[in-house]
Coordinates of N, CA and C and ligand atoms in Angstrom, one line a residue:
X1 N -177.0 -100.6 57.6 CA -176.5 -99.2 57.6 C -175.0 -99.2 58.0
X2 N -174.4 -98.4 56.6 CA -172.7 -98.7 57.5 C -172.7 -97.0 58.0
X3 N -172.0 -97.4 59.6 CA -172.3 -96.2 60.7 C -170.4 -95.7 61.0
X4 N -169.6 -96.4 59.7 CA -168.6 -95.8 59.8 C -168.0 -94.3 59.9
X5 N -168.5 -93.8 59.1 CA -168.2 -92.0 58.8 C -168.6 -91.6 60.2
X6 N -170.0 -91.7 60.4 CA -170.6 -91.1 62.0 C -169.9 -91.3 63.0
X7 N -169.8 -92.5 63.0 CA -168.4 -92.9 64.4 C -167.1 -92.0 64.4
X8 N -166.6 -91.8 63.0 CA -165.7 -91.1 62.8 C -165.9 -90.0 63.4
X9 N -167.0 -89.4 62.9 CA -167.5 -87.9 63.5 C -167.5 -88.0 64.6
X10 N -168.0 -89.0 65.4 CA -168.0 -88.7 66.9 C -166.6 -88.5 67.7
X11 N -165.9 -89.5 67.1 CA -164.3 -89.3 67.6 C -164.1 -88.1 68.0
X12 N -164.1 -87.9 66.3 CA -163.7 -85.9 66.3 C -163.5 -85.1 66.9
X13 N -165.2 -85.1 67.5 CA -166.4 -84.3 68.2 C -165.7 -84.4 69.5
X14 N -165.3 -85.7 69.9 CA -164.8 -85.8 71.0 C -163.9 -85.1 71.7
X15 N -162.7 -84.7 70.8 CA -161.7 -83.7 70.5 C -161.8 -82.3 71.5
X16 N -163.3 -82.3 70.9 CA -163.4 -80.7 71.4 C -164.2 -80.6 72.6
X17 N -164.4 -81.8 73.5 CA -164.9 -81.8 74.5 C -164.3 -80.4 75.4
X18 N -165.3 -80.2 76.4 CA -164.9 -79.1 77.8 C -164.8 -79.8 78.8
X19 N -164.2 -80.8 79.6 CA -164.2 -81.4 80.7 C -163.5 -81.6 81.8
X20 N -163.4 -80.5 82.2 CA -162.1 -80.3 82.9 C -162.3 -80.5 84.6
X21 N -163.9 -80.9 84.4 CA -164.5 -81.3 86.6 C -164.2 -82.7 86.3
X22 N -165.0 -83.2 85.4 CA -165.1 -85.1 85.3 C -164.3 -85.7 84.4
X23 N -163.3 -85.1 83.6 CA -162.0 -85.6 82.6 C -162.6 -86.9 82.0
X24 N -163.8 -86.7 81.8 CA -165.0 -87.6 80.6 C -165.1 -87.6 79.2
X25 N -164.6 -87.2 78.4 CA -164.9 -86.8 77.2 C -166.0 -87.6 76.8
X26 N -166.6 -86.7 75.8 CA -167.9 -87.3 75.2 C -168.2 -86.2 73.8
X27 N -168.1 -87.5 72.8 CA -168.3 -86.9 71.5 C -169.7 -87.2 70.5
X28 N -170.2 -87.1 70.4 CA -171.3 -87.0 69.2 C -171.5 -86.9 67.8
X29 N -172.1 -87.3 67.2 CA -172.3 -87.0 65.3 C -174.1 -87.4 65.3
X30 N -174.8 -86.8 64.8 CA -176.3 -87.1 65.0 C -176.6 -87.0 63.2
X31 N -177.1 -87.8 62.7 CA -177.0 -87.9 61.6 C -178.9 -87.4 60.6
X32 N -179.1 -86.8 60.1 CA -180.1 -85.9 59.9 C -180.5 -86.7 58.6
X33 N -182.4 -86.8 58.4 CA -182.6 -87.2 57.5 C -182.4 -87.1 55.9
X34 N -182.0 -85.7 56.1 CA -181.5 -85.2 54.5 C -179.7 -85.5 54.7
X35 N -179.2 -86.3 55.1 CA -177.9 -86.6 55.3 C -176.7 -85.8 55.8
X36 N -177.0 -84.6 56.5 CA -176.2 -84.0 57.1 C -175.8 -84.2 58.4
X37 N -175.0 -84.2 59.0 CA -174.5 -85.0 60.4 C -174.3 -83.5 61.2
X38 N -174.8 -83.7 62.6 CA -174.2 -82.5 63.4 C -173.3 -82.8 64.3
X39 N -172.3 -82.7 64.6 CA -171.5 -82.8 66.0 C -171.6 -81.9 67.5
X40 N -171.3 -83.0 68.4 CA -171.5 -81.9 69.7 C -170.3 -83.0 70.8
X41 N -169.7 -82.1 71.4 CA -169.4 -82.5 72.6 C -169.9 -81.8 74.3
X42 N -169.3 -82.9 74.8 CA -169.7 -82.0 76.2 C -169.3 -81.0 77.1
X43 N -169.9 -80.4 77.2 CA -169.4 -79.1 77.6 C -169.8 -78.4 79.4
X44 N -169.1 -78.9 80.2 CA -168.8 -78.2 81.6 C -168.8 -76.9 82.4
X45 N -169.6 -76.9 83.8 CA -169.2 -75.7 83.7 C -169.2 -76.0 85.4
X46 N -168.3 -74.8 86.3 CA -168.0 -75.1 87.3 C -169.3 -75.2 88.4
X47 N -170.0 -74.9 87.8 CA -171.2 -75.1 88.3 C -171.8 -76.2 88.2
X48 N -171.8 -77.2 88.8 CA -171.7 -78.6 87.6 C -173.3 -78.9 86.7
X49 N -174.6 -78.5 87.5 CA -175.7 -79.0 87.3 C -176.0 -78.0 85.6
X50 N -175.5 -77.0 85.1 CA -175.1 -76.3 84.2 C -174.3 -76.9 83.0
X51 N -174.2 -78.2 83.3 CA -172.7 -78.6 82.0 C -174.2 -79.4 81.8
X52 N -173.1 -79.5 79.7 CA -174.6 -80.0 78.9 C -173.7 -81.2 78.1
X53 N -174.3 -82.3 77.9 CA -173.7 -83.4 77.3 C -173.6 -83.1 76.2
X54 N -172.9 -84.3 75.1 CA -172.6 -83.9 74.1 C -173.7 -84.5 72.9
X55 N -174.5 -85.2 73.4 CA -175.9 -85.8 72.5 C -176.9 -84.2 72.1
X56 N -176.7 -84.0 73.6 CA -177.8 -82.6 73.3 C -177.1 -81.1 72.5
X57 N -175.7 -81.2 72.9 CA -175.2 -80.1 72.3 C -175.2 -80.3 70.6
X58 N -175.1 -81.7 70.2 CA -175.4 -82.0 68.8 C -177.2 -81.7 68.3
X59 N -177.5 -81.9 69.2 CA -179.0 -82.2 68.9 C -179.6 -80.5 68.9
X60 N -179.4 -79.9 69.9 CA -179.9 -78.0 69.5 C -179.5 -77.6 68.3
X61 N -178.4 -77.6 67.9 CA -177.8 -77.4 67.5 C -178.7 -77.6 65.9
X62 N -178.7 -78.8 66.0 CA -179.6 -79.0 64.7 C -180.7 -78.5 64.4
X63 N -181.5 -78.5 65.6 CA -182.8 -78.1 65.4 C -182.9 -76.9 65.5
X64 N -182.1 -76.1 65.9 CA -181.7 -74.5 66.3 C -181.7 -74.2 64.5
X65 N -181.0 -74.9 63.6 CA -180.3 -74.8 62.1 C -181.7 -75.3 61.4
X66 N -183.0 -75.7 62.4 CA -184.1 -76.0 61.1 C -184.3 -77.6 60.8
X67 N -183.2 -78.5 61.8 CA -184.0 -79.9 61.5 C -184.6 -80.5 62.2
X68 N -185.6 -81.5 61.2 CA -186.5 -81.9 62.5 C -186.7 -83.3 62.7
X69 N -185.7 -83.9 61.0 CA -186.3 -85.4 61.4 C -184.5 -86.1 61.6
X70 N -184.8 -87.4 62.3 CA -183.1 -87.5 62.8 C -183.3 -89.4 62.0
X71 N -182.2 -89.7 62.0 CA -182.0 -90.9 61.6 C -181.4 -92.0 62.6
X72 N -179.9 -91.1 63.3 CA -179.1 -91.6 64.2 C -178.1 -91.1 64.8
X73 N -177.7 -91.0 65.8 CA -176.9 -90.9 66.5 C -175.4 -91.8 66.8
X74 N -174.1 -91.0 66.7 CA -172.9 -92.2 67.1 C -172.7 -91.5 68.3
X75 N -172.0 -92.1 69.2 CA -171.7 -91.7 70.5 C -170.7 -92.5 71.1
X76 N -169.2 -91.4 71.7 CA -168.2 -92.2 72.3 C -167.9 -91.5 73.4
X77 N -167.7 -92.0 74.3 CA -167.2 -91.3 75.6 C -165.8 -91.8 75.8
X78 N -164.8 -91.7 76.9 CA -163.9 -92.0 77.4 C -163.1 -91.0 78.4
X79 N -162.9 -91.8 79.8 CA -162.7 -91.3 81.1 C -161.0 -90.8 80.6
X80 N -160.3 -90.5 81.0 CA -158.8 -89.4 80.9 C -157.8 -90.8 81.5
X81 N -157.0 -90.9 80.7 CA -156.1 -91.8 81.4 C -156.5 -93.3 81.1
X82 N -158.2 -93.4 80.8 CA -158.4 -94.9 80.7 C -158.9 -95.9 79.5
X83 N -159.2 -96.6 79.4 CA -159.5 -97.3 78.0 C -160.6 -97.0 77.5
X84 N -161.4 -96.5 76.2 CA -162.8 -96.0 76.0 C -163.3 -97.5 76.1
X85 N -164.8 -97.0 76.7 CA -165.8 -98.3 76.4 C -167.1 -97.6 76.2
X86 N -168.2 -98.4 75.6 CA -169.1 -98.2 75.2 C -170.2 -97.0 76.5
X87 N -170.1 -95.9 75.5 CA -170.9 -95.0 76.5 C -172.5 -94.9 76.5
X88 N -173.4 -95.0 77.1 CA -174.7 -94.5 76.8 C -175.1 -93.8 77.3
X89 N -176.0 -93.2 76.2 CA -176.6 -91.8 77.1 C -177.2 -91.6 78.3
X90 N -177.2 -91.1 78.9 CA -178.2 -90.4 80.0 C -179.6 -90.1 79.6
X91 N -180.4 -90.5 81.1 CA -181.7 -90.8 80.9 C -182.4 -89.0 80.0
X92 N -181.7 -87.7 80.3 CA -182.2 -86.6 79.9 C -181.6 -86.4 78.2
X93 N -180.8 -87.0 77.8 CA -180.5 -87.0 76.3 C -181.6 -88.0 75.6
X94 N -181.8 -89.1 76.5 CA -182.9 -90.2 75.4 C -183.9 -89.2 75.6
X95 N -184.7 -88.6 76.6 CA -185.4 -87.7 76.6 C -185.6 -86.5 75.7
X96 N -184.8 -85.7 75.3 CA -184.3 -85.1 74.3 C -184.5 -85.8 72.8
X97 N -183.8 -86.3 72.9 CA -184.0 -87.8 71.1 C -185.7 -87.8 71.0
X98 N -186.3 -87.9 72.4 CA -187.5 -88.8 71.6 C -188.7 -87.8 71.6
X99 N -188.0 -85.7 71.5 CA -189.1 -85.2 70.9 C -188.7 -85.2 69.0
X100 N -187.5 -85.8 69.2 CA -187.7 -85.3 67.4 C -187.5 -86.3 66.7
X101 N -187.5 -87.5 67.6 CA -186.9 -89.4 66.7 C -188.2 -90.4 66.8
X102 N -188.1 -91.0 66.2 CA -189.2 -92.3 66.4 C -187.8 -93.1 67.4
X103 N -188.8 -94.0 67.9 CA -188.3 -94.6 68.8 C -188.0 -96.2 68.1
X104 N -188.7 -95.9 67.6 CA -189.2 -97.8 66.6 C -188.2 -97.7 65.8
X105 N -187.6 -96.5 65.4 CA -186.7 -96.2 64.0 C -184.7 -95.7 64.3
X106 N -185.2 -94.6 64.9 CA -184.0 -93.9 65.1 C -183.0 -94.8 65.9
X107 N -181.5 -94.8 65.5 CA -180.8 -96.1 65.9 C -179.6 -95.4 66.8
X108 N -179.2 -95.8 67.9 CA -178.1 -95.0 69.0 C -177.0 -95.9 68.6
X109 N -175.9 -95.3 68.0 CA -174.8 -96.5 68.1 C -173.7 -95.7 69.2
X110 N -173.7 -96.8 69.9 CA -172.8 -96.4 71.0 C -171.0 -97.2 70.2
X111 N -170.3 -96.9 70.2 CA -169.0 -97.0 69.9 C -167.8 -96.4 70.8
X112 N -166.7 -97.5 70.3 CA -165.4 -97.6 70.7 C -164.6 -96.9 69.9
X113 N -164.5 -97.5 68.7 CA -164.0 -97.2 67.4 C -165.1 -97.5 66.5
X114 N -164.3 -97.4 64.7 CA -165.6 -97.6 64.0 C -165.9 -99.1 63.6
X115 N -165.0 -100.1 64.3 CA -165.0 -101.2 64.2 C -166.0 -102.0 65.6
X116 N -165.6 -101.1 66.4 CA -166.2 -101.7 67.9 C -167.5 -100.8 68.0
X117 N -168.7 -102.0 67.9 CA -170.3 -100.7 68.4 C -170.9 -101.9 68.8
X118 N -172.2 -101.3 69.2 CA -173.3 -101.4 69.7 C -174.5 -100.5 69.0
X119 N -175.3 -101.3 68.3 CA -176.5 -100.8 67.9 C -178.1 -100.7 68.5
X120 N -178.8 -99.4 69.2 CA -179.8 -100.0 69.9 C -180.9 -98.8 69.4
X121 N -181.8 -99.5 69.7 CA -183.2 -98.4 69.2 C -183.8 -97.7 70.0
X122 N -183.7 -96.3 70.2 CA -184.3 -95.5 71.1 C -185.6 -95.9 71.8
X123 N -186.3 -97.3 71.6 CA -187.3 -97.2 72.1 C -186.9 -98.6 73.0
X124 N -185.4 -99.0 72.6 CA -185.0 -99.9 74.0 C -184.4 -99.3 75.0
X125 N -183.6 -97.5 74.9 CA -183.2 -97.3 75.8 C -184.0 -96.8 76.5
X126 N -185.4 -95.6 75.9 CA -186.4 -95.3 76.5 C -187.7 -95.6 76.4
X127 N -188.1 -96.8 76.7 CA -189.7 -97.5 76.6 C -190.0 -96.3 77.5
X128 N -191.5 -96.1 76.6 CA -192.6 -95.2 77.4 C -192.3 -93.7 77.4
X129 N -191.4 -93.1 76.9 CA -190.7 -91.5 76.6 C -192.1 -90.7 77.0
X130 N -191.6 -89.7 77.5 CA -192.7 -88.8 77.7 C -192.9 -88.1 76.1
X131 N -194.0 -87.9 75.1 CA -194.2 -87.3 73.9 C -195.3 -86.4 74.2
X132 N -195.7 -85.6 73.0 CA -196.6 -84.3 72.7 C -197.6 -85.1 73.0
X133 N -197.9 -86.2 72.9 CA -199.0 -87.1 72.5 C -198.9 -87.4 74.2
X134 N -198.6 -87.3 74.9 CA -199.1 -87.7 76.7 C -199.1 -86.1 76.8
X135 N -199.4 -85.3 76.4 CA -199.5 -84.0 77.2 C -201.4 -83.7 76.6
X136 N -201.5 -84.9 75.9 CA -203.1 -84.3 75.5 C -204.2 -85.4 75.9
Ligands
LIG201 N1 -172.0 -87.1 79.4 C1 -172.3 -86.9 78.1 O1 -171.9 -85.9 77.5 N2 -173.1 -87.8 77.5 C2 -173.5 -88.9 78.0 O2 -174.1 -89.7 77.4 C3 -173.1 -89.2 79.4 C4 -172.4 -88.2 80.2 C5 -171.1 -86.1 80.0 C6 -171.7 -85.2 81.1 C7 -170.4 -84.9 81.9 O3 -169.8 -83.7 81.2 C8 -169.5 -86.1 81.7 O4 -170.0 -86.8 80.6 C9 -169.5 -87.0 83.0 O5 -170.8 -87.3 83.4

C-alpha cells in the first residue's frame, strides 16, 4: 500500500493544529474504506484534560459523517522548535480505532515525511482492546 497521499494529508492536517499549552502539533489523515480520507488535528484547551488529539478529531468526525469501516491512519506530530520524529498514538486514540478498525487489518503509519514511516497494526499497538464483544 503506497501511504504517500495520506502522509501528505497528515502534514496538512498538522497545519491547523490548536497548541498553544504543549507547542506539539499533531496531524492526522484516516483513510476510509470507500477511499475518502478525514483529517484532524489537535486541538487544546486551557483546561488541559479537555484538549482532544488529532487521531480522534479525524476519527468523529468521520463517523459523525456516516463511516464506519477504516483502512488506516497517517499520523505526524512535532514539538515547536524541534526536529519531527515518529509520533504514536496515545493509549485513548488506539482505544478509539479499535471500536471501528480490525486490529489484524487496519494499519497506523506513524511518519516523518512521506518518505520516512513506520508501519504497525492496531493490534500491535493495542493487544487485548476493550470491544462490544467483552461487554457481553
Ligand atoms: N497528541 C495527539 O494529538 N495525538 C497523539 O497521538 C499524541 C498526543 C496531542 C495531545 C496534546 O495536544 C499534545 O499532543 C501533547 O500531548
Amino acid at each position: 500500500m503506497d501511504y504517500t497521499n495520506l502522509i501528505r494529508k497528515a502534514l496538512e492536517a498538522r497545519s491547523h493544529s490548536y497548541s498553544p499549552y504543549s507547542h506539539f502539533a499533531v496531524g492526522a489523515a484516516l483513510l476510509c474504506a470507500d477511499g475518502t480520507v478525514y483529517q484532524g488535528a489537535n486541538i487544546e484547551n486551557a483546561a488541559f484534560g479537555v484538549s482532544q488529539c488529532a487521531e480522534r478529531t479525524a476519527l468523529f468526525q468521520a463517523v459523525f459523517e456516516g463511516k464506519r469501516e477504516f483502512t488506516a491512519i497517517a499520523i505526524v506530530g512535532k514539538a515547536e522548535g524541534a526536529e519531527p520524529k515518529l509520533c504514536a498514538p496515545c493509549g485513548i486514540c488506539r482505544q478509539a480505532l479499535t471500536e471501528f478498525c480490525s486490529p489484524e487489518d487496519f494499519e497506523i503509519v506513524l511518519a516523518v515525511t512521506e518518505e520516512n514511516y513506520k508501519i504497525y497494526k492496531l493490534a500491535e499497538l493495542l493487544p487485548l482492546g476493550f470491544t462490544n464483544e467483552s461487554l457481553h
